[in-house]
DNA sequence: ATTCTTTATAATGAATTCATTTTGAAATCA
DNA sequence: TGATTTCAAAATGAATTCATTATAAAGAAT
C-alpha cells in the first residue's frame, strides 16, 4: 500500500467495526466508567443495533484489553490501577524509542515540514494556554512520527498500548511545570528530527514518555479515582 | 495475581474463547494456508459449532492481525510478506530488550534456577540434535524471562507480536550454523541472568532476535512460499 | 469465440429465538 | 434478627432464521 497514493479504497464498514470504533472512543475518552458493568441490552438500545454485532464488538474490545468479559456475567470497563500504569509506560517508552530510530531513517523532507508546522501550532497553543489545541497538535506530531517509521506492526502495537495509557484521565491533565517541560522536550524532538539524529531522537522520545509517566503517576496517586 | 499462588481460578470457557485458541494454534502452526479462503460453514462443521461463536472468534483473530476479514467476502489467513517480517522483528527485538532490563530487576533465585534447568535441557537437545526438544525448551526459557518481568502489558504485547513472527514457518527452521550461534547466545543469556547484568541481558536478547531475523529473512528469500 | 447480461446459488451480515446461567428478592428456618 | 433456601426475572451463550451481497454458471449479444 503506497502511502502517497491519493486514491483510497472505499471502506465499507460492518456494524461491528463501527461499534468497535465508537466504543473505543467512549472508553478512551472516559464516557464509560471503569469498573461499572454495562448490560448488552442497554448498549444495543443506545446504538440501535441487535445483540449480534454488539457482542462481536465486545469480544474484540476484550481481546484488546479495554474491557473485561466474564462468561455468563457480562462486560465491565477495565479498571486502571497503579500497577497497570507502571506496566504500560515502560512498554510505550520502548516503542517510542524504536519509532525514533526508524523515523529518522525513513522520514521525507515533506513529512518533516508537516511536523514543523504542527510544532509551530503547538508553540502557539502553549503561548495562548490553549490546552485542548496543545493535545490536538501533540497527537498529530506523534502520529506523524509513527507513520514515518513505515512499520505497520509498530504503528499498530503503539496504538494499542497508547490507547490503554490514554484511558488514565490523568494523561490529559498537566501542571504548568509539566507543560513547560513537555514544550522543551518538543523542541529537542524537532531539532533531532531536522538533524536526523537517530540516537538523540530515540532518547528524547523515550524521555518524553518517561517524564509523562512520572507526571501521570503523581496525578493518579493524588486523585486515586478512575 | 500471584504467580506462586498454587490455587488457580477454575476457568470456564465460552465456545468463542475455545475457538480463538484452537484457530490461533492452527494458524501459527501453519495448518491453515495463508492466502486461502476458508468459508465459515466449513469451519463450523469441522468444529461442530454454529456460526455465531465462530464469527465472534474470527473478529478477534482479525483484530489480532492473524486473518483478514473483508465485509461480505469472508476470511483469509493473512499472507506473510517480506515487508511484514521486516516490520515484526525490530518490534520484537525492542520488546525483548525491555524484557531483559526488567527481568534482571525482578527475577527470583528460584526462577533463575528453573531457567538454568531449561538451559541444561536445551544443551542436551543440541548435543542430541533434537530440534523439537530445542524449540520446546527455547520457548520455556523465553516465556520464563518474560514472566519474570512481572509486566502484564509487556507479556501481552510480546505474545501478540511473537505469534505473528511464529507464522513464518521459517522461524522453526534452522541451519546448523544458526543453531550453534543460537546456543552461544543462550550461554550469554544465562550468564547475564545469573550475574543480573541488566544491560548485557537486554543487549544479548535483542541480538538474539536480530540474528534470528537475518536467518528467517534468508530462508524466506530462498523459499519464497508461505 | 469473446464479451456482456441475466439469474440462480451460495455466503455473509444481522436480527431473532431458544437454552442456560446468574441474580436478587421473597420466603423459610434457625 | 440474620442466615439460608427457593424461585422468578433478567442477562448471557449459542443456534436459528431472515436479509443482503457476492459468486459463478448459463444464456444473449456482438
Short mmCIF file of C-alpha atoms (C1' of nucleotides) in Angstrom, two decimals:
data_model
loop_
_atom_site.label_atom_id
_atom_site.label_comp_id
_atom_site.label_asym_id
_atom_site.label_seq_id
_atom_site.Cartn_x
_atom_site.Cartn_y
_atom_site.Cartn_z
CA UNK A 1 0.00 0.00 0.00
CA UNK A 2 1.50 3.25 -1.11
CA UNK A 3 1.21 5.97 1.46
CA UNK A 4 1.33 8.69 -1.15
CA UNK A 5 -1.44 7.15 -3.21
CA UNK A 6 -4.20 9.76 -3.25
CA UNK A 7 -6.89 7.23 -4.07
CA UNK A 8 -8.10 5.42 -1.05
CA UNK A 9 -10.22 2.32 -1.33
CA UNK A 10 -13.77 2.94 -0.28
CA UNK A 11 -14.05 1.35 3.10
CA UNK A 12 -17.38 -0.27 3.72
CA UNK A 13 -17.87 -0.91 7.35
CA UNK A 14 -19.86 -3.59 9.01
CA UNK A 15 -21.85 -2.76 12.10
CA UNK A 16 -19.42 -4.46 14.40
CA UNK A 17 -16.49 -2.46 13.05
CA UNK A 18 -18.40 0.74 13.56
CA UNK A 19 -19.28 -0.35 17.08
CA UNK A 20 -15.68 -1.21 17.94
CA UNK A 21 -14.59 2.28 16.96
CA UNK A 22 -17.42 4.04 18.76
CA UNK A 23 -16.98 2.03 21.94
CA UNK A 24 -13.21 2.51 21.87
CA UNK A 25 -13.71 6.27 21.75
CA UNK A 26 -16.23 6.15 24.56
CA UNK A 27 -13.85 4.18 26.75
CA UNK A 28 -10.70 6.13 25.93
CA UNK A 29 -12.47 9.44 26.46
CA UNK A 30 -13.79 8.20 29.76
CA UNK A 31 -17.50 8.20 28.89
CA UNK A 32 -17.88 4.67 30.11
CA UNK A 33 -16.90 4.39 33.73
CA UNK A 34 -14.23 1.80 34.62
CA UNK A 35 -15.43 -0.89 36.96
CA UNK A 36 -19.04 -0.26 36.06
CA UNK A 37 -20.99 -3.03 34.43
CA UNK A 38 -22.80 -2.30 31.20
CA UNK A 39 -25.50 -4.70 30.09
CA UNK A 40 -25.61 -5.61 26.42
CA UNK A 41 -29.25 -4.69 26.18
CA UNK A 42 -28.65 -1.07 27.21
CA UNK A 43 -25.77 -0.69 24.77
CA UNK A 44 -27.81 -2.22 21.97
CA UNK A 45 -30.65 0.18 22.61
CA UNK A 46 -28.32 3.18 22.72
CA UNK A 47 -26.73 2.30 19.39
CA UNK A 48 -29.88 0.90 17.84
CA UNK A 49 -28.40 -2.45 16.89
CA UNK A 50 -29.14 -6.03 17.74
CA UNK A 51 -27.07 -8.09 20.14
CA UNK A 52 -25.15 -9.98 17.46
CA UNK A 53 -22.88 -7.19 16.17
CA UNK A 54 -22.63 -5.70 19.67
CA UNK A 55 -21.39 -8.97 21.11
CA UNK A 56 -18.87 -9.28 18.29
CA UNK A 57 -17.56 -5.82 19.09
CA UNK A 58 -17.30 -6.62 22.80
CA UNK A 59 -15.17 -9.68 22.07
CA UNK A 60 -12.75 -7.51 20.10
CA UNK A 61 -12.54 -4.89 22.85
CA UNK A 62 -11.92 -7.63 25.39
CA UNK A 63 -9.11 -9.01 23.24
CA UNK A 64 -7.58 -5.53 23.22
CA UNK A 65 -7.84 -5.38 27.00
CA UNK A 66 -10.13 -2.37 27.13
CA UNK A 67 -12.96 -4.30 28.75
CA UNK A 68 -13.26 -7.45 30.80
CA UNK A 69 -15.70 -10.18 29.81
CA UNK A 70 -16.71 -12.82 32.32
CA UNK A 71 -18.60 -15.81 30.93
CA UNK A 72 -22.29 -15.58 31.75
CA UNK A 73 -21.68 -12.44 33.75
CA UNK A 74 -21.15 -9.72 31.21
CA UNK A 75 -18.85 -6.82 30.44
CA UNK A 76 -17.02 -4.22 32.52
CA UNK A 77 -14.71 -1.43 31.53
CA UNK A 78 -11.33 -2.50 32.82
CA UNK A 79 -10.23 -0.51 35.85
CA UNK A 80 -6.97 1.34 35.71
CA UNK A 81 -4.65 0.53 38.55
CA UNK A 82 -1.29 1.96 39.52
CA UNK A 83 0.20 -1.38 38.56
CA UNK A 84 -1.23 -1.10 35.06
CA UNK A 85 0.13 2.42 34.64
CA UNK A 86 3.51 1.16 35.78
CA UNK A 87 3.32 -1.65 33.22
CA UNK A 88 2.11 0.49 30.32
CA UNK A 89 4.60 3.35 30.27
CA UNK A 90 7.84 1.37 30.04
CA UNK A 91 6.40 -0.53 27.07
CA UNK A 92 5.24 2.68 25.46
CA UNK A 93 8.67 4.22 26.05
CA UNK A 94 10.38 1.28 24.36
CA UNK A 95 8.07 1.54 21.34
CA UNK A 96 8.61 5.30 21.06
CA UNK A 97 12.36 4.83 21.26
CA UNK A 98 12.18 2.40 18.37
CA UNK A 99 9.93 4.79 16.48
CA UNK A 100 12.57 7.50 16.87
CA UNK A 101 15.28 5.28 15.44
CA UNK A 102 13.23 4.19 12.46
CA UNK A 103 11.64 7.53 11.66
CA UNK A 104 14.99 9.23 11.32
CA UNK A 105 15.96 6.82 8.60
CA UNK A 106 12.71 6.92 6.68
CA UNK A 107 11.10 10.31 7.07
CA UNK A 108 10.88 12.56 4.00
CA UNK A 109 11.56 16.28 3.96
CA UNK A 110 7.91 16.92 3.27
CA UNK A 111 6.94 14.99 6.34
CA UNK A 112 9.45 16.89 8.44
CA UNK A 113 7.99 20.14 7.16
CA UNK A 114 4.50 18.97 8.06
CA UNK A 115 5.64 18.18 11.58
CA UNK A 116 7.43 21.53 11.76
CA UNK A 117 4.09 23.14 11.00
CA UNK A 118 2.42 21.21 13.81
CA UNK A 119 5.28 22.23 16.06
CA UNK A 120 4.68 25.91 15.32
CA UNK A 121 1.00 25.40 16.11
CA UNK A 122 1.80 23.65 19.36
CA UNK A 123 4.05 26.55 20.38
CA UNK A 124 1.16 28.94 19.72
CA UNK A 125 -1.21 26.89 21.82
CA UNK A 126 1.29 26.88 24.68
CA UNK A 127 1.62 30.67 24.48
CA UNK A 128 -2.17 31.03 24.42
CA UNK A 129 -2.54 28.45 27.14
CA UNK A 130 -4.94 26.52 24.94
CA UNK A 131 -4.64 23.01 26.35
CA UNK A 132 -7.05 21.24 24.01
CA UNK A 133 -5.22 22.67 20.97
CA UNK A 134 -1.99 21.50 22.56
CA UNK A 135 -3.30 17.96 22.80
CA UNK A 136 -4.57 18.05 19.27
CA UNK A 137 -1.22 19.02 17.74
CA UNK A 138 0.69 16.84 20.17
CA UNK A 139 -1.29 13.90 18.83
CA UNK A 140 -0.61 14.94 15.23
CA UNK A 141 3.12 15.24 15.86
CA UNK A 142 3.36 11.85 17.47
CA UNK A 143 1.17 10.20 14.85
CA UNK A 144 3.33 11.82 12.18
CA UNK A 145 6.49 10.39 13.70
CA UNK A 146 4.94 6.95 13.98
CA UNK A 147 3.61 6.98 10.41
CA UNK A 148 7.04 7.92 9.09
CA UNK A 149 8.53 4.73 10.55
CA UNK A 150 6.70 2.86 7.75
CA UNK A 151 6.42 0.00 10.22
CA UNK A 152 2.81 -1.17 10.30
CA UNK A 153 3.40 -3.54 13.20
CA UNK A 154 4.97 -0.81 15.30
CA UNK A 155 2.15 1.60 14.45
CA UNK A 156 -0.43 -1.00 15.41
CA UNK A 157 1.20 -2.04 18.67
CA UNK A 158 1.85 1.55 19.65
CA UNK A 159 -1.77 2.42 19.04
CA UNK A 160 -2.93 -0.45 21.23
CA UNK A 161 -0.65 0.44 24.13
CA UNK A 162 -1.20 4.18 23.79
CA UNK A 163 -4.97 3.71 23.94
CA UNK A 164 -4.58 1.91 27.22
CA UNK A 165 -2.47 4.77 28.56
CA UNK A 166 -4.95 7.29 27.22
CA UNK A 167 -7.62 5.82 29.46
CA UNK A 168 -5.90 7.26 32.50
CA UNK A 169 -7.77 10.53 32.56
CA UNK A 170 -4.66 11.98 34.12
CA UNK A 171 -2.89 11.75 30.79
CA UNK A 172 -4.98 14.69 29.67
CA UNK A 173 -4.10 16.76 32.71
CA UNK A 174 -0.91 18.69 33.18
CA UNK A 175 0.61 21.07 35.62
CA UNK A 176 2.05 24.25 34.11
CA UNK A 177 5.53 22.99 35.06
CA UNK A 178 4.97 19.72 33.25
CA UNK A 179 3.59 21.57 30.25
CA UNK A 180 6.67 23.76 30.10
CA UNK A 181 8.90 20.72 30.41
CA UNK A 182 6.98 18.99 27.63
CA UNK A 183 7.48 22.03 25.39
CA UNK A 184 11.24 21.90 25.99
CA UNK A 185 11.19 18.23 25.09
CA UNK A 186 9.28 19.03 21.91
CA UNK A 187 11.99 21.49 20.91
CA UNK A 188 14.61 18.77 21.26
CA UNK A 189 12.38 16.38 19.32
CA UNK A 190 12.15 18.87 16.44
CA UNK A 191 15.86 19.58 16.49
CA UNK A 192 16.79 15.88 16.43
CA UNK A 193 14.31 15.26 13.65
CA UNK A 194 15.65 18.07 11.46
CA UNK A 195 19.21 16.93 12.05
CA UNK A 196 18.10 13.33 11.57
CA UNK A 197 19.99 12.41 14.70
CA UNK A 198 18.53 8.94 15.31
CA UNK A 199 20.11 8.34 18.67
CA UNK A 200 19.08 11.73 20.04
CA UNK A 201 15.52 11.45 18.73
CA UNK A 202 15.13 7.99 20.15
CA UNK A 203 16.39 9.13 23.54
CA UNK A 204 14.28 12.26 23.78
CA UNK A 205 11.08 10.43 22.75
CA UNK A 206 11.76 7.84 25.41
CA UNK A 207 12.45 10.54 27.98
CA UNK A 208 9.31 12.38 26.91
CA UNK A 209 7.22 9.31 27.77
CA UNK A 210 9.09 8.67 31.00
CA UNK A 211 8.51 12.23 32.17
CA UNK A 212 4.84 11.91 31.32
CA UNK A 213 4.90 8.66 33.29
CA UNK A 214 6.13 10.48 36.40
CA UNK A 215 3.51 13.18 35.96
CA UNK A 216 0.64 10.73 35.38
CA UNK A 217 1.68 8.64 38.36
CA UNK A 218 1.68 11.68 40.61
CA UNK A 219 -1.76 12.72 39.44
CA UNK A 220 -3.04 9.18 39.87
CA UNK A 221 -1.80 8.96 43.44
CA UNK A 222 -3.31 12.34 44.24
CA UNK A 223 -6.62 11.62 42.55
CA UNK A 224 -6.89 7.93 43.33
CA UNK A 225 -10.07 7.64 41.32
CA UNK A 226 -10.72 6.17 37.88
CA UNK B 1 -2.47 -12.35 40.57
CA UNK B 2 0.33 -14.04 42.39
CA UNK B 3 2.38 -16.26 40.19
CA UNK B 4 3.29 -18.52 43.06
CA UNK B 5 -0.33 -18.98 44.12
CA UNK B 6 -0.97 -22.69 43.68
CA UNK B 7 -4.73 -22.30 43.51
CA UNK B 8 -5.89 -21.24 40.12
CA UNK B 9 -9.38 -20.00 39.49
CA UNK B 10 -11.39 -22.50 37.52
CA UNK B 11 -11.56 -21.08 34.06
CA UNK B 12 -14.82 -21.74 32.33
CA UNK B 13 -14.52 -21.10 28.70
CA UNK B 14 -17.10 -19.99 26.26
CA UNK B 15 -17.15 -21.54 22.82
CA UNK B 16 -15.70 -18.47 21.18
CA UNK B 17 -12.71 -18.42 23.54
CA UNK B 18 -12.04 -22.06 22.82
CA UNK B 19 -12.32 -21.36 19.11
CA UNK B 20 -9.92 -18.41 19.26
CA UNK B 21 -7.29 -20.61 20.87
CA UNK B 22 -7.78 -23.52 18.53
CA UNK B 23 -7.73 -21.33 15.42
CA UNK B 24 -4.68 -19.43 16.66
CA UNK B 25 -2.81 -22.71 17.00
CA UNK B 26 -3.91 -23.86 13.59
CA UNK B 27 -2.71 -20.64 12.01
CA UNK B 28 0.56 -20.35 13.92
CA UNK B 29 1.41 -23.96 13.24
CA UNK B 30 0.64 -23.46 9.59
CA UNK B 31 -2.33 -25.81 9.29
CA UNK B 32 -4.40 -23.13 7.66
CA UNK B 33 -2.77 -21.94 4.49
CA UNK B 34 -2.10 -18.20 4.14
CA UNK B 35 -3.96 -16.58 1.32
CA UNK B 36 -6.50 -19.35 1.15
CA UNK B 37 -10.11 -18.52 1.84
CA UNK B 38 -11.94 -20.53 4.44
CA UNK B 39 -15.73 -20.38 4.47
CA UNK B 40 -17.44 -20.09 7.84
CA UNK B 41 -19.63 -23.06 7.09
CA UNK B 42 -16.69 -25.43 6.66
CA UNK B 43 -15.05 -24.24 9.85
CA UNK B 44 -18.31 -24.56 11.77
CA UNK B 45 -18.78 -28.11 10.56
CA UNK B 46 -15.21 -29.06 11.45
CA UNK B 47 -15.55 -27.73 14.98
CA UNK B 48 -19.17 -28.71 15.40
CA UNK B 49 -20.41 -25.25 16.37
CA UNK B 50 -22.87 -22.78 14.95
CA UNK B 51 -21.87 -19.67 13.08
CA UNK B 52 -22.39 -17.28 16.00
CA UNK B 53 -19.40 -18.24 18.18
CA UNK B 54 -17.28 -18.91 15.10
CA UNK B 55 -17.91 -15.44 13.77
CA UNK B 56 -17.06 -13.93 17.16
CA UNK B 57 -13.77 -15.81 17.13
CA UNK B 58 -12.97 -14.64 13.61
CA UNK B 59 -13.45 -10.99 14.62
CA UNK B 60 -10.93 -11.44 17.42
CA UNK B 61 -8.39 -13.10 15.14
CA UNK B 62 -8.84 -10.30 12.62
CA UNK B 63 -8.23 -7.72 15.35
CA UNK B 64 -5.00 -9.55 16.20
CA UNK B 65 -4.00 -9.43 12.55
CA UNK B 66 -3.81 -13.18 12.05
CA UNK B 67 -6.59 -13.21 9.48
CA UNK B 68 -8.12 -10.71 7.12
CA UNK B 69 -11.86 -10.13 7.04
CA UNK B 70 -13.46 -8.42 4.10
CA UNK B 71 -17.07 -7.34 4.51
CA UNK B 72 -19.42 -9.67 2.67
CA UNK B 73 -16.47 -11.59 1.29
CA UNK B 74 -15.19 -13.66 4.15
CA UNK B 75 -11.98 -14.63 5.88
CA UNK B 76 -8.43 -15.37 4.74
CA UNK B 77 -5.33 -16.29 6.64
CA UNK B 78 -3.11 -13.27 6.30
CA UNK B 79 -0.20 -13.81 3.97
CA UNK B 80 3.29 -13.26 5.29
CA UNK B 81 5.34 -10.91 3.20
CA UNK B 82 8.97 -9.88 3.43
CA UNK B 83 7.75 -6.42 4.44
CA UNK B 84 5.84 -7.89 7.36
CA UNK B 85 8.85 -9.89 8.53
CA UNK B 86 10.93 -6.72 8.33
CA UNK B 87 8.33 -4.89 10.42
CA UNK B 88 7.87 -7.60 13.03
CA UNK B 89 11.42 -8.36 14.11
CA UNK B 90 12.55 -4.86 15.09
CA UNK B 91 9.46 -4.53 17.29
CA UNK B 92 10.07 -7.94 18.79
CA UNK B 93 13.70 -7.02 19.42
CA UNK B 94 12.69 -3.83 21.23
CA UNK B 95 10.26 -5.75 23.43
CA UNK B 96 12.85 -8.42 24.23
CA UNK B 97 15.39 -5.75 25.12
CA UNK B 98 12.92 -4.25 27.56
CA UNK B 99 12.16 -7.70 28.94
CA UNK B 100 15.84 -8.19 29.62
CA UNK B 101 16.09 -4.93 31.56
CA UNK B 102 13.03 -5.63 33.67
CA UNK B 103 13.63 -9.30 34.30
CA UNK B 104 17.05 -8.66 35.79
CA UNK B 105 15.50 -6.45 38.41
CA UNK B 106 12.57 -8.67 39.30
CA UNK B 107 13.56 -12.30 38.79
CA UNK B 108 13.85 -14.52 41.88
CA UNK B 109 16.59 -17.05 42.51
CA UNK B 110 14.07 -19.85 42.16
CA UNK B 111 13.09 -18.60 38.75
CA UNK B 112 16.73 -18.36 37.69
CA UNK B 113 17.24 -21.95 38.81
CA UNK B 114 14.22 -23.04 36.82
CA UNK B 115 15.62 -21.37 33.72
CA UNK B 116 19.02 -22.90 34.42
CA UNK B 117 17.31 -26.27 34.32
CA UNK B 118 15.74 -25.48 30.96
CA UNK B 119 19.13 -24.32 29.76
CA UNK B 120 20.69 -27.66 30.69
CA UNK B 121 17.90 -29.42 28.79
CA UNK B 122 18.40 -27.22 25.76
CA UNK B 123 22.11 -28.05 25.76
CA UNK B 124 21.23 -31.73 25.78
CA UNK B 125 18.86 -31.34 22.86
CA UNK B 126 21.55 -29.53 20.88
CA UNK B 127 24.02 -32.34 21.59
CA UNK B 128 21.42 -34.93 20.56
CA UNK B 129 20.38 -32.81 17.59
CA UNK B 130 16.79 -33.00 18.77
CA UNK B 131 15.31 -29.91 17.17
CA UNK B 132 11.77 -30.23 18.50
CA UNK B 133 13.11 -30.54 22.06
CA UNK B 134 15.24 -27.49 21.37
CA UNK B 135 12.21 -25.46 20.39
CA UNK B 136 10.27 -26.67 23.39
CA UNK B 137 12.89 -25.56 25.91
CA UNK B 138 13.70 -22.43 23.96
CA UNK B 139 10.05 -21.46 24.33
CA UNK B 140 10.12 -22.23 28.07
CA UNK B 141 13.25 -20.13 28.61
CA UNK B 142 11.86 -17.14 26.78
CA UNK B 143 8.47 -17.45 28.46
CA UNK B 144 10.25 -17.67 31.81
CA UNK B 145 12.17 -14.48 31.14
CA UNK B 146 9.02 -12.68 30.05
CA UNK B 147 7.01 -13.87 33.04
CA UNK B 148 9.71 -12.67 35.44
CA UNK B 149 9.31 -9.11 34.16
CA UNK B 150 6.01 -9.03 36.08
CA UNK B 151 4.80 -6.69 33.34
CA UNK B 152 1.45 -7.94 32.07
CA UNK B 153 1.32 -5.42 29.25
CA UNK B 154 4.75 -6.40 28.01
CA UNK B 155 3.86 -10.09 28.23
CA UNK B 156 0.66 -9.50 26.28
CA UNK B 157 2.22 -7.36 23.54
CA UNK B 158 5.16 -9.70 23.20
CA UNK B 159 2.83 -12.65 22.79
CA UNK B 160 0.89 -10.86 20.06
CA UNK B 161 3.96 -9.88 18.07
CA UNK B 162 5.72 -13.20 18.63
CA UNK B 163 2.70 -15.09 17.33
CA UNK B 164 2.89 -13.11 14.12
CA UNK B 165 6.57 -13.95 13.80
CA UNK B 166 5.87 -17.58 14.59
CA UNK B 167 3.68 -17.80 11.50
CA UNK B 168 6.72 -17.57 9.29
CA UNK B 169 7.35 -21.29 9.01
CA UNK B 170 10.98 -20.39 8.61
CA UNK B 171 11.14 -19.46 12.27
CA UNK B 172 11.03 -23.17 13.01
CA UNK B 173 13.81 -23.97 10.60
CA UNK B 174 17.48 -23.52 11.30
CA UNK B 175 20.76 -24.21 9.67
CA UNK B 176 23.30 -25.99 11.86
CA UNK B 177 25.38 -22.82 11.89
CA UNK B 178 22.46 -20.76 13.10
CA UNK B 179 21.66 -23.36 15.73
CA UNK B 180 25.21 -23.26 17.00
CA UNK B 181 25.14 -19.47 17.06
CA UNK B 182 21.85 -19.52 18.97
CA UNK B 183 23.38 -21.88 21.54
CA UNK B 184 26.25 -19.44 22.08
CA UNK B 185 23.74 -16.65 22.55
CA UNK B 186 21.87 -18.76 25.07
CA UNK B 187 25.08 -19.18 27.08
CA UNK B 188 25.47 -15.40 27.24
CA UNK B 189 21.80 -15.06 28.18
CA UNK B 190 22.27 -17.45 31.10
CA UNK B 191 25.47 -15.76 32.23
CA UNK B 192 23.90 -12.28 32.18
CA UNK B 193 20.87 -13.57 34.01
CA UNK B 194 22.91 -15.20 36.77
CA UNK B 195 25.03 -12.08 37.16
CA UNK B 196 21.90 -9.97 36.92
CA UNK B 197 23.66 -7.79 34.39
CA UNK B 198 20.68 -5.86 33.03
CA UNK B 199 22.47 -4.09 30.24
CA UNK B 200 24.16 -7.25 28.98
CA UNK B 201 20.98 -9.31 29.15
CA UNK B 202 19.00 -6.67 27.31
CA UNK B 203 21.65 -6.47 24.60
CA UNK B 204 22.03 -10.20 24.06
CA UNK B 205 18.26 -10.79 23.90
CA UNK B 206 17.99 -8.07 21.30
CA UNK B 207 20.89 -9.52 19.36
CA UNK B 208 19.37 -12.99 19.63
CA UNK B 209 16.24 -11.73 17.87
CA UNK B 210 18.18 -9.76 15.30
CA UNK B 211 20.25 -12.80 14.38
CA UNK B 212 17.09 -14.85 14.07
CA UNK B 213 15.75 -12.05 11.87
CA UNK B 214 18.68 -12.44 9.48
CA UNK B 215 18.25 -16.20 9.40
CA UNK B 216 14.48 -16.04 8.85
CA UNK B 217 14.87 -13.46 6.12
CA UNK B 218 17.38 -15.64 4.28
CA UNK B 219 15.10 -18.65 4.48
CA UNK B 220 12.16 -16.58 3.32
CA UNK B 221 14.02 -15.29 0.29
CA UNK B 222 15.18 -18.80 -0.57
CA UNK B 223 11.79 -20.41 -0.04
CA UNK B 224 9.61 -17.60 -1.28
CA UNK B 225 6.49 -19.52 -0.38
CA UNK B 226 4.09 -19.16 2.59
"C1'" DA C 1 -15.24 -17.14 -29.96
"C1'" DT C 2 -15.44 -13.48 -26.76
"C1'" DT C 3 -17.66 -10.28 -24.01
"C1'" DC C 4 -21.60 -8.74 -21.55
"C1'" DT C 5 -26.23 -9.75 -19.09
"C1'" DT C 6 -29.02 -12.31 -16.53
"C1'" DT C 7 -30.13 -15.17 -12.89
"C1'" DA C 8 -29.79 -18.88 -9.53
"C1'" DT C 9 -26.89 -20.33 -5.80
"C1'" DA C 10 -24.04 -19.75 -2.04
"C1'" DA C 11 -22.00 -16.95 1.53
"C1'" DT C 12 -22.04 -13.38 4.71
"C1'" DG C 13 -24.43 -9.67 7.89
"C1'" DA C 14 -27.60 -9.05 11.29
"C1'" DA C 15 -31.98 -9.97 13.91
"C1'" DT C 16 -34.47 -13.18 16.31
"C1'" DT C 17 -35.31 -17.17 19.04
"C1'" DC C 18 -34.28 -20.65 22.33
"C1'" DA C 19 -31.38 -22.51 26.23
"C1'" DT C 20 -28.69 -21.89 30.12
"C1'" DT C 21 -26.83 -19.30 33.86
"C1'" DT C 22 -26.85 -15.63 37.04
"C1'" DT C 23 -29.09 -12.58 40.12
"C1'" DG C 24 -31.72 -10.83 43.62
"C1'" DA C 25 -35.93 -10.64 46.10
"C1'" DA C 26 -39.25 -13.27 48.70
"C1'" DA C 27 -39.95 -17.00 51.70
"C1'" DT C 28 -38.35 -20.11 55.10
"C1'" DC C 29 -35.79 -21.52 59.01
"C1'" DA C 30 -32.66 -21.20 62.97
"C1'" DT D 1 -32.70 -10.54 63.54
"C1'" DG D 2 -29.89 -12.81 60.45
"C1'" DA D 3 -28.72 -16.64 57.58
"C1'" DT D 4 -30.26 -19.97 54.15
"C1'" DT D 5 -33.22 -21.69 50.56
"C1'" DT D 6 -36.30 -21.20 46.79
"C1'" DC D 7 -37.79 -19.44 42.67
"C1'" DA D 8 -39.00 -15.96 39.18
"C1'" DA D 9 -36.97 -12.44 36.35
"C1'" DA D 10 -33.18 -10.88 33.83
"C1'" DA D 11 -28.93 -11.48 31.39
"C1'" DT D 12 -25.88 -14.02 28.69
"C1'" DG D 13 -24.47 -18.07 25.35
"C1'" DA D 14 -25.47 -20.12 21.25
"C1'" DA D 15 -28.49 -21.73 17.37
"C1'" DT D 16 -31.56 -20.47 14.01
"C1'" DT D 17 -33.75 -17.55 10.73
"C1'" DC D 18 -34.15 -13.84 7.58
"C1'" DA D 19 -31.96 -10.21 4.53
"C1'" DT D 20 -28.46 -8.71 1.72
"C1'" DT D 21 -24.42 -9.22 -1.02
"C1'" DA D 22 -21.15 -11.78 -3.77
"C1'" DT D 23 -20.22 -15.51 -6.96
"C1'" DA D 24 -20.33 -18.12 -10.88
"C1'" DA D 25 -22.71 -20.52 -14.42
"C1'" DA D 26 -25.89 -20.12 -18.33
"C1'" DG D 27 -27.58 -17.55 -21.94
"C1'" DA D 28 -27.61 -13.44 -25.12
"C1'" DA D 29 -25.35 -10.14 -27.94
"C1'" DT D 30 -21.52 -8.52 -30.66
#
